[in-house]
Short mmCIF file of C-alpha atoms in Angstrom, two decimals:
data_model
loop_
_atom_site.label_atom_id
_atom_site.label_comp_id
_atom_site.label_asym_id
_atom_site.label_seq_id
_atom_site.Cartn_x
_atom_site.Cartn_y
_atom_site.Cartn_z
CA MET A 947 -9.41 -11.23 24.01
CA PRO A 948 -9.96 -8.57 25.47
CA THR A 949 -10.53 -8.43 29.63
CA THR A 950 -11.62 -6.17 32.05
CA ILE A 951 -9.15 -3.95 33.93
CA GLN A 952 -11.60 -2.13 37.96
CA VAL A 953 -10.33 1.07 38.15
CA ASP A 954 -11.88 4.08 40.16
CA GLU A 955 -14.60 6.82 38.84
CA PRO A 956 -11.12 9.12 39.86
CA THR A 957 -8.41 6.98 37.85
CA LYS A 958 -11.20 6.81 34.69
CA GLU A 959 -11.42 10.46 35.03
CA ARG A 960 -7.62 10.88 34.74
CA LEU A 961 -6.94 8.33 32.36
CA LYS A 962 -9.53 10.32 30.38
CA SER A 963 -8.44 13.64 30.28
CA PHE A 964 -5.07 12.00 29.25
CA GLY A 965 -7.07 10.61 26.29
CA LEU A 966 -7.58 12.08 22.64
CA LYS A 967 -11.17 13.02 20.99
CA GLY A 968 -11.24 9.46 19.58
CA ASP A 969 -9.30 7.39 21.79
CA THR A 970 -10.07 4.86 22.58
CA TYR A 971 -8.77 3.22 26.69
CA GLN A 972 -6.42 0.98 24.96
CA ASP A 973 -5.76 3.76 23.04
CA VAL A 974 -5.05 5.89 25.93
CA ILE A 975 -2.83 3.38 28.00
CA ASN A 976 -1.07 2.19 24.95
CA ARG A 977 -0.15 5.74 25.15
CA MET A 978 0.93 6.20 28.97
CA TYR A 979 2.87 2.77 28.63
CA ASP A 980 5.06 4.45 25.15
CA ILE A 981 6.17 7.52 27.61
CA ALA A 982 6.67 6.15 30.34
CA VAL A 983 9.49 3.59 29.12
CA ASN A 984 10.91 6.57 26.62
CA GLN A 985 11.15 8.33 30.48
CA GLN A 986 12.81 5.57 31.94
CA LEU A 987 15.03 5.00 29.16
CA ARG A 988 15.25 8.67 29.51
CA GLU A 989 16.50 7.22 32.90
CA LEU A 990 19.08 5.08 32.09
CA ILE A 991 21.33 7.49 29.33
CA MET A 992 21.53 10.04 32.70
CA SER A 993 21.57 8.12 35.32
CA LYS A 994 25.77 8.23 36.98
CA LYS A 995 26.01 4.17 35.78
CA ALA A 996 25.68 5.08 32.01
CA ILE A 997 28.77 4.72 29.99
CA PRO A 998 29.13 5.37 26.29
CA ILE A 999 28.74 2.14 23.66
CA ASP A 1000 32.49 2.46 22.96
CA GLU A 1001 32.91 1.72 26.50
CA ALA A 1002 31.01 -0.47 26.80
CA ILE A 1003 31.96 -2.90 23.38
CA ARG A 1004 35.82 -1.68 24.56
CA GLN A 1005 34.49 -3.21 27.98
CA TYR A 1006 33.27 -6.92 26.44
CA LYS A 1007 35.92 -7.12 24.71
CA LYS A 1008 38.18 -7.62 26.88
CA LYS A 1009 36.17 -9.49 29.21
CA TRP A 1010 34.89 -11.84 26.81
CA LEU A 1011 37.00 -12.36 24.07
CA SER A 1012 41.27 -11.88 25.21
#
């Protein structure tokens, strides 16, 4: 079911400028969401809190399988 999202004119223009010819606003918003999720994942992976998968598995086994 479609819904309405109200944005001001400058935001509408920014959304339009992000789109490709023939894109709907839904296409643009979905593309922006995908980009944001990928950026968050990159930031998480690059953070100092991230650990390699083999280390995570080792910690899991030590905590839960011992």
